[in-house]
Short mmCIF file of C-alpha atoms and ligand atoms in Angstrom, two decimals:
data_model
loop_
_atom_site.label_atom_id
_atom_site.label_comp_id
_atom_site.label_asym_id
_atom_site.label_seq_id
_atom_site.Cartn_x
_atom_site.Cartn_y
_atom_site.Cartn_z
CA MET A 1 62.40 137.72 153.65
CA ALA A 2 65.30 136.55 151.45
CA ALA A 3 65.31 136.93 147.77
CA ALA A 4 65.73 133.83 145.80
CA VAL A 5 66.20 135.66 142.25
CA LYS A 6 67.82 138.90 141.40
CA SER A 7 66.11 139.55 138.03
CA LEU A 8 63.25 138.45 136.30
CA ARG A 9 61.37 139.16 132.90
CA LEU A 10 57.83 138.56 132.31
CA ARG A 11 55.32 139.21 129.38
CA SER A 12 52.03 141.40 130.48
CA GLY A 13 49.01 140.73 128.56
CA ALA A 14 46.09 142.80 126.89
CA LYS A 15 42.49 141.93 126.60
CA ILE A 16 39.15 143.02 124.60
CA ASN A 17 35.92 143.08 126.39
CA LEU A 18 33.87 140.71 123.95
CA GLY A 19 30.52 142.09 125.73
CA LEU A 20 29.98 144.86 128.08
CA ALA A 21 27.21 145.99 130.07
CA VAL A 22 26.89 148.82 132.39
CA GLY A 23 24.15 148.75 135.34
CA GLY A 24 23.56 151.12 138.15
CA ARG A 25 26.03 153.54 139.44
CA ARG A 26 26.98 152.29 143.05
CA PRO A 27 27.52 154.41 146.26
CA ASP A 28 31.28 154.52 145.73
CA GLY A 29 30.91 156.13 142.29
CA TYR A 30 31.61 152.84 140.33
CA HIS A 31 29.21 151.34 137.89
CA GLU A 32 27.89 147.55 138.09
CA LEU A 33 29.20 145.63 135.20
CA VAL A 34 28.63 142.32 133.47
CA THR A 35 31.32 141.97 130.87
CA LEU A 36 32.89 139.10 129.03
CA TYR A 37 36.76 139.48 128.78
CA GLN A 38 39.05 137.51 126.74
CA THR A 39 42.91 138.04 126.83
CA ILE A 40 44.75 138.05 123.31
CA ASP A 41 48.16 137.58 121.78
CA LEU A 42 49.55 141.05 122.38
CA TRP A 43 52.36 141.73 125.01
CA ASP A 44 54.43 144.41 126.81
CA GLU A 45 57.51 142.87 128.64
CA LEU A 46 58.34 143.70 132.14
CA SER A 47 61.69 143.61 133.42
CA ILE A 48 62.17 143.52 137.08
CA ALA A 49 65.64 143.88 138.90
CA ARG A 50 66.16 143.68 142.68
CA SER A 51 67.98 147.18 143.94
CA PRO A 52 69.60 148.52 146.90
CA ARG A 53 67.39 151.28 147.22
CA ARG A 54 63.96 151.14 148.86
CA GLY A 55 60.68 151.61 147.06
CA VAL A 56 60.46 150.92 143.39
CA ARG A 57 61.91 152.95 139.90
CA VAL A 58 59.73 152.54 136.96
CA SER A 59 61.37 153.38 133.53
CA CYS A 60 59.15 152.58 130.24
CA SER A 61 59.68 152.66 126.66
CA ASP A 62 56.55 154.89 126.11
CA ARG A 63 57.29 158.72 127.21
CA SER A 64 53.55 158.90 127.48
CA VAL A 65 53.20 156.56 130.28
CA PRO A 66 53.83 157.94 134.07
CA ARG A 67 56.95 156.63 135.90
CA ASP A 68 55.92 158.23 139.16
CA GLY A 69 54.17 156.48 142.15
CA THR A 70 51.06 156.59 140.02
CA ASN A 71 52.44 154.14 137.60
CA LEU A 72 50.48 150.88 138.29
CA VAL A 73 53.38 149.08 138.57
CA ALA A 74 54.64 151.38 141.40
CA ARG A 75 51.25 150.95 142.94
CA ALA A 76 51.44 147.13 142.94
CA HIS A 77 54.78 147.07 144.54
CA ALA A 78 53.45 149.74 147.18
CA ALA A 79 50.30 147.57 147.75
CA LEU A 80 52.58 144.30 148.37
CA ASP A 81 55.01 146.33 150.09
CA ALA A 82 52.03 147.10 152.53
CA ALA A 83 50.43 143.37 152.24
CA THR A 84 53.70 141.90 153.41
CA GLY A 85 55.38 143.97 155.76
CA ARG A 86 58.70 145.16 153.83
CA LEU A 87 59.16 144.17 150.49
CA PRO A 88 62.72 145.27 148.87
CA GLY A 89 63.52 147.71 146.55
CA VAL A 90 63.25 147.16 142.80
CA ALA A 91 63.74 148.72 139.42
CA VAL A 92 61.27 147.85 136.53
CA HIS A 93 61.40 148.34 132.87
CA ILE A 94 58.06 148.18 130.64
CA GLU A 95 58.43 147.62 127.27
CA LYS A 96 55.31 148.90 125.75
CA ARG A 97 53.62 147.23 122.75
CA ILE A 98 49.94 147.57 123.62
CA PRO A 99 48.56 150.95 123.24
CA ALA A 100 48.33 152.91 126.42
CA GLY A 101 44.93 154.20 127.22
CA GLY A 102 43.31 152.11 124.37
CA GLY A 103 40.68 149.77 126.19
CA LEU A 104 43.13 147.01 126.03
CA GLY A 105 43.97 146.98 129.83
CA GLY A 106 47.55 147.20 128.87
CA GLY A 107 48.44 149.27 132.50
CA SER A 108 46.31 146.66 134.45
CA GLY A 109 48.11 143.94 132.92
CA ASN A 110 51.10 145.61 133.85
CA ALA A 111 49.98 145.22 137.53
CA ALA A 112 49.18 141.94 137.38
CA ALA A 113 52.28 140.99 135.97
CA ALA A 114 54.24 143.08 138.31
CA LEU A 115 52.24 141.52 141.38
CA VAL A 116 53.09 137.82 139.95
CA GLY A 117 56.69 138.67 139.50
CA LEU A 118 57.37 140.14 142.58
CA ASP A 119 55.35 137.20 144.30
CA ARG A 120 57.86 134.94 142.43
CA MET A 121 60.89 136.85 142.85
CA PHE A 122 60.74 137.01 146.68
CA GLY A 123 59.40 133.73 147.32
CA LEU A 124 56.15 135.58 148.86
CA GLN A 125 53.57 132.53 148.05
CA LEU A 126 50.53 134.59 148.42
CA GLY A 127 48.67 132.65 146.05
CA ILE A 128 46.19 133.75 143.11
CA ALA A 129 43.11 134.70 145.04
CA ARG A 130 45.27 137.02 147.39
CA LEU A 131 47.28 138.82 144.48
CA ALA A 132 43.89 139.21 142.83
CA ALA A 133 42.66 140.46 146.07
CA ILE A 134 45.55 143.14 146.08
CA GLY A 135 45.40 143.67 142.30
CA ALA A 136 41.53 144.66 142.62
CA SER A 137 42.40 147.57 145.02
CA LEU A 138 44.81 149.09 141.89
CA GLY A 139 42.18 149.00 139.04
CA SER A 140 38.62 147.19 138.16
CA ASP A 141 40.71 145.50 135.36
CA VAL A 142 43.70 144.19 137.22
CA PRO A 143 42.21 140.76 138.32
CA LEU A 144 40.83 139.46 135.00
CA PHE A 145 44.92 139.46 134.59
CA LEU A 146 45.27 136.85 137.22
CA ALA A 147 42.78 134.51 135.37
CA GLY A 148 43.47 134.94 131.77
CA GLY A 149 41.59 133.23 128.83
CA LEU A 150 37.92 133.89 128.74
CA SER A 151 36.37 135.12 131.92
CA LEU A 152 33.12 136.71 133.26
CA GLY A 153 33.83 140.26 135.14
CA LEU A 154 31.19 141.07 137.61
CA GLY A 155 31.08 144.16 140.27
CA ARG A 156 32.91 146.87 139.32
CA GLY A 157 34.81 144.20 136.99
CA GLU A 158 37.00 143.13 139.49
CA ARG A 159 34.97 140.04 140.45
CA VAL A 160 36.55 137.40 138.14
CA VAL A 161 34.94 134.04 137.13
CA PRO A 162 37.00 131.93 134.76
CA LEU A 163 34.94 130.63 131.94
CA PRO A 164 35.91 127.43 129.75
CA ASP A 165 37.84 128.81 126.58
CA LEU A 166 36.34 129.63 123.29
CA ALA A 167 35.62 126.59 121.71
CA ARG A 168 37.44 128.33 118.41
CA ARG A 169 40.21 130.64 118.55
CA ARG A 170 39.49 134.07 117.00
CA TRP A 171 41.56 136.46 114.83
CA VAL A 172 41.43 140.15 116.23
CA VAL A 173 42.01 143.24 114.37
CA LEU A 174 42.58 145.88 116.58
CA ALA A 175 41.95 149.37 115.19
CA ASN A 176 43.34 152.14 117.31
CA PRO A 177 42.59 155.71 116.20
CA GLY A 178 45.62 157.16 118.27
CA GLN A 179 43.46 158.63 120.91
CA HIS A 180 43.27 158.56 124.64
CA VAL A 181 39.69 158.39 125.83
CA ALA A 182 39.22 159.32 129.58
CA THR A 183 37.00 156.37 131.19
CA PRO A 184 35.39 158.18 133.87
CA GLU A 185 33.87 160.73 131.17
CA VAL A 186 32.61 157.83 128.94
CA PHE A 187 30.62 156.41 132.11
CA ALA A 188 29.55 160.05 132.86
CA ARG A 189 28.46 160.39 129.52
CA LEU A 190 26.45 157.33 129.54
CA ALA A 191 24.92 157.77 132.89
CA ARG A 192 23.86 161.29 131.24
CA ALA A 193 22.11 160.02 128.33
CA ARG A 194 20.43 157.39 130.47
CA ARG A 195 18.93 160.14 132.98
CA ARG A 196 17.51 161.77 129.53
CA GLY A 197 15.59 158.97 128.96
CA LEU A 198 17.75 156.38 126.85
CA THR A 199 16.44 152.85 127.01
CA PRO A 200 19.61 150.65 127.67
CA PRO A 201 19.64 147.40 125.45
CA ASP A 202 19.94 144.11 127.67
CA THR A 203 23.41 143.75 126.95
CA ALA A 204 23.81 141.69 130.20
CA GLY A 205 20.95 139.46 129.23
CA THR A 206 22.63 138.82 125.86
CA ILE A 207 25.72 137.78 128.02
CA PHE A 208 24.39 134.99 130.01
CA ALA A 209 22.11 134.13 127.37
CA LEU A 210 25.48 133.31 125.29
CA LEU A 211 26.98 131.63 128.34
CA LEU A 212 24.00 129.40 128.39
CA GLU A 213 24.28 128.66 124.93
CA ARG A 214 27.72 127.66 124.94
CA GLY A 215 26.52 125.06 127.41
CA MET A 216 24.77 123.57 124.46
CA GLY A 217 27.47 123.79 122.18
CA GLY A 218 26.74 127.22 120.39
CA GLU A 219 29.03 129.99 120.20
CA SER A 220 27.96 132.90 118.07
CA LEU A 221 29.49 136.11 119.24
CA SER A 222 27.59 138.27 117.07
CA ALA A 223 25.01 139.59 119.28
CA LEU A 224 27.18 141.13 121.82
CA GLU A 225 27.12 144.49 122.37
CA ASN A 226 29.53 147.18 124.49
CA ASP A 227 27.03 149.66 126.46
CA LEU A 228 29.91 152.27 126.45
CA ALA A 229 29.98 152.44 122.75
CA LEU A 230 27.17 154.66 122.62
CA PRO A 231 28.87 157.43 124.47
CA ALA A 232 32.28 156.63 123.31
CA ARG A 233 31.23 157.14 119.81
CA GLU A 234 31.07 160.77 120.48
CA LEU A 235 34.46 160.91 121.58
CA VAL A 236 36.34 158.16 119.34
CA PHE A 237 37.19 159.77 115.96
CA GLY A 238 35.66 157.56 112.94
CA TYR A 239 34.02 155.36 115.35
CA ASP A 240 31.31 154.25 113.08
CA ARG A 241 33.40 154.08 109.83
CA LEU A 242 35.60 151.89 111.74
CA VAL A 243 32.76 149.66 112.82
CA THR A 244 31.21 149.48 109.15
CA GLN A 245 34.52 148.84 107.59
CA LEU A 246 35.30 146.05 110.12
CA ARG A 247 31.70 144.58 109.49
CA ASP A 248 31.94 144.88 105.62
CA CYS A 249 35.24 143.14 105.72
CA GLY A 250 33.18 140.29 107.49
CA ALA A 251 34.01 140.59 111.04
CA GLU A 252 31.62 138.38 113.25
CA LEU A 253 31.84 141.17 115.95
CA ALA A 254 32.87 144.54 115.50
CA VAL A 255 32.80 146.71 118.53
CA LEU A 256 34.51 149.07 121.12
CA SER A 257 37.12 147.45 123.59
CA GLY A 258 36.35 148.68 127.30
CA SER A 259 35.93 152.37 127.36
CA GLY A 260 38.14 153.05 123.97
CA ALA A 261 39.60 154.18 122.00
CA THR A 262 40.46 150.95 120.46
CA VAL A 263 37.72 149.31 118.12
CA PHE A 264 38.25 145.38 117.52
CA GLY A 265 36.78 143.02 114.66
CA LEU A 266 36.72 139.22 115.48
CA PHE A 267 37.27 137.01 112.78
CA GLY A 268 37.34 133.03 112.16
CA SER A 269 40.14 132.95 109.19
CA GLY A 270 43.83 134.50 109.40
CA ARG A 271 43.57 135.55 105.90
CA VAL A 272 40.17 137.49 106.23
CA ALA A 273 41.30 139.21 109.41
CA ARG A 274 44.71 140.32 107.51
CA ALA A 275 42.64 141.55 104.50
CA ALA A 276 40.55 143.49 106.85
CA ALA A 277 43.63 145.08 108.55
CA ARG A 278 44.71 146.30 105.31
CA SER A 279 41.57 148.19 104.71
CA VAL A 280 40.99 149.55 107.81
CA VAL A 281 41.92 153.38 108.11
CA ALA A 282 43.45 153.90 111.65
CA ASP A 283 46.35 155.17 113.35
CA ARG A 284 47.39 151.81 114.22
CA VAL A 285 46.33 148.51 113.04
CA ASP A 286 47.09 145.28 114.76
CA VAL A 287 46.07 141.45 114.27
CA VAL A 288 46.38 139.13 117.13
CA ARG A 289 44.68 136.05 118.30
CA THR A 290 42.83 135.14 121.41
CA VAL A 291 44.80 133.45 123.83
CA SER A 292 43.33 130.36 126.03
CA ARG A 293 43.96 130.58 129.67
CA ARG A 294 46.73 127.93 129.56
CA ASP A 295 48.60 129.67 126.69
CA TYR A 296 48.11 132.72 128.80
CA TRP A 297 49.89 131.76 131.48
CA LYS A 298 52.91 129.97 129.47
CA ARG A 299 53.20 133.28 127.63
CA LEU A 300 53.43 135.53 130.82
CA LEU A 301 55.50 133.46 132.95
CA PRO A 302 59.26 134.28 133.02
CA VAL A 303 60.80 134.89 129.58
CA GLY A 304 63.62 132.36 129.54
CA GLU A 305 64.73 131.75 133.42
CA PRO A 306 65.90 133.86 136.04
CA ARG A 307 69.00 135.49 134.75
CA ASP A 308 70.49 135.11 137.78
CA GLY A 309 69.67 131.50 139.10
CA PRO A 310 68.78 130.95 142.69
CA GLU A 311 70.51 132.82 145.38
CA GLY A 312 70.00 130.18 147.90
CA PRO A 313 67.16 129.07 150.13
CA ALA A 314 64.33 131.32 150.59
CA ALA A 315 63.56 132.33 154.13
O1 C5P B 1 39.04 151.06 138.51
P1 C5P B 1 39.38 151.88 137.52
O2 C5P B 1 40.76 152.60 137.66
O3 C5P B 1 39.77 150.98 136.18
O4 C5P B 1 38.43 152.67 136.80
C1 C5P B 1 38.82 154.24 136.27
C2 C5P B 1 37.32 154.83 136.14
O5 C5P B 1 36.51 154.32 135.64
C3 C5P B 1 36.83 154.79 137.74
O6 C5P B 1 37.33 155.93 138.40
C4 C5P B 1 35.32 155.16 137.34
O7 C5P B 1 35.29 156.68 136.91
C5 C5P B 1 35.00 154.72 136.00
N1 C5P B 1 34.45 153.15 136.20
C6 C5P B 1 32.98 152.95 136.46
N2 C5P B 1 32.63 152.06 136.83
C7 C5P B 1 33.30 150.40 136.66
C8 C5P B 1 34.76 150.52 136.21
C9 C5P B 1 35.35 151.88 136.19
O8 C5P B 1 32.62 154.05 136.79
N3 C5P B 1 32.73 149.65 137.13
#
């Protein structure tokens, strides 16, 4: 296996869950999900450089992100190494702009970008389906970043069905309370509430109804919900206040993303979204846009061209 490229820079994306239905707990401990993923215009940047040392060295601009073998980029390299026999060593630097542990899938996006980048760098040509299967072994949210745009997530979230893009791009106000919420804890709290007799809303039904309505030209997202909002609001500081503020500012939908702690509001106009961002009180507030599948891939793939150019024909 000869490397065609010595170094590569890629962007790595973020997502929101426009809707998220949590079903039963499976024997493997995961919950059945039905979710609508949407990629957004917020990016980390990955610089991958070939290294004479075996394995992978990870550095990151955010000190709260682990740099050891548990980092999803390191795990992506190890998984590709196992799948291909022997992968050359690399050093990867992650420039973080997506808040870590915020329900925006930043770490999963890093893993997906690393899979795409390493595949390209070493001319592996594994194809998206194989990369998505490897990605699924790293985390439930990794395969969605190998689809991009709007997609339906099934199974534990790793079975991804790409959907036609939203008819209108939306503006998204991301309000991050600066907290790390542990995903297993949020799922466990929901399961406890259900055992105590909580009747779950028919969130999956709402998602499927929306998908059918889209086929007939409708696209109102306002009825969507996130089942994890119920347990997360006990953990996310000021959750109800954030949702109310975003709704009062005219959000079409205001809800938790993933298992939190980020709360987002969807807006049809940039002016209204920016005004909402000014009035929302949170640790960090970003205004971004939804990203279509085509734009997602245009933005993800190498930033500039490979810096060292082709090294010769790939073996
Ligand atoms: O797959 P991932 O690493 O993203 O999942 C993190 C944790 O979230 C799992 O260990 C599990 O506790 C919880 N989870 C779940 N059901 C899912 C996805 C995640 O219970 N469908």
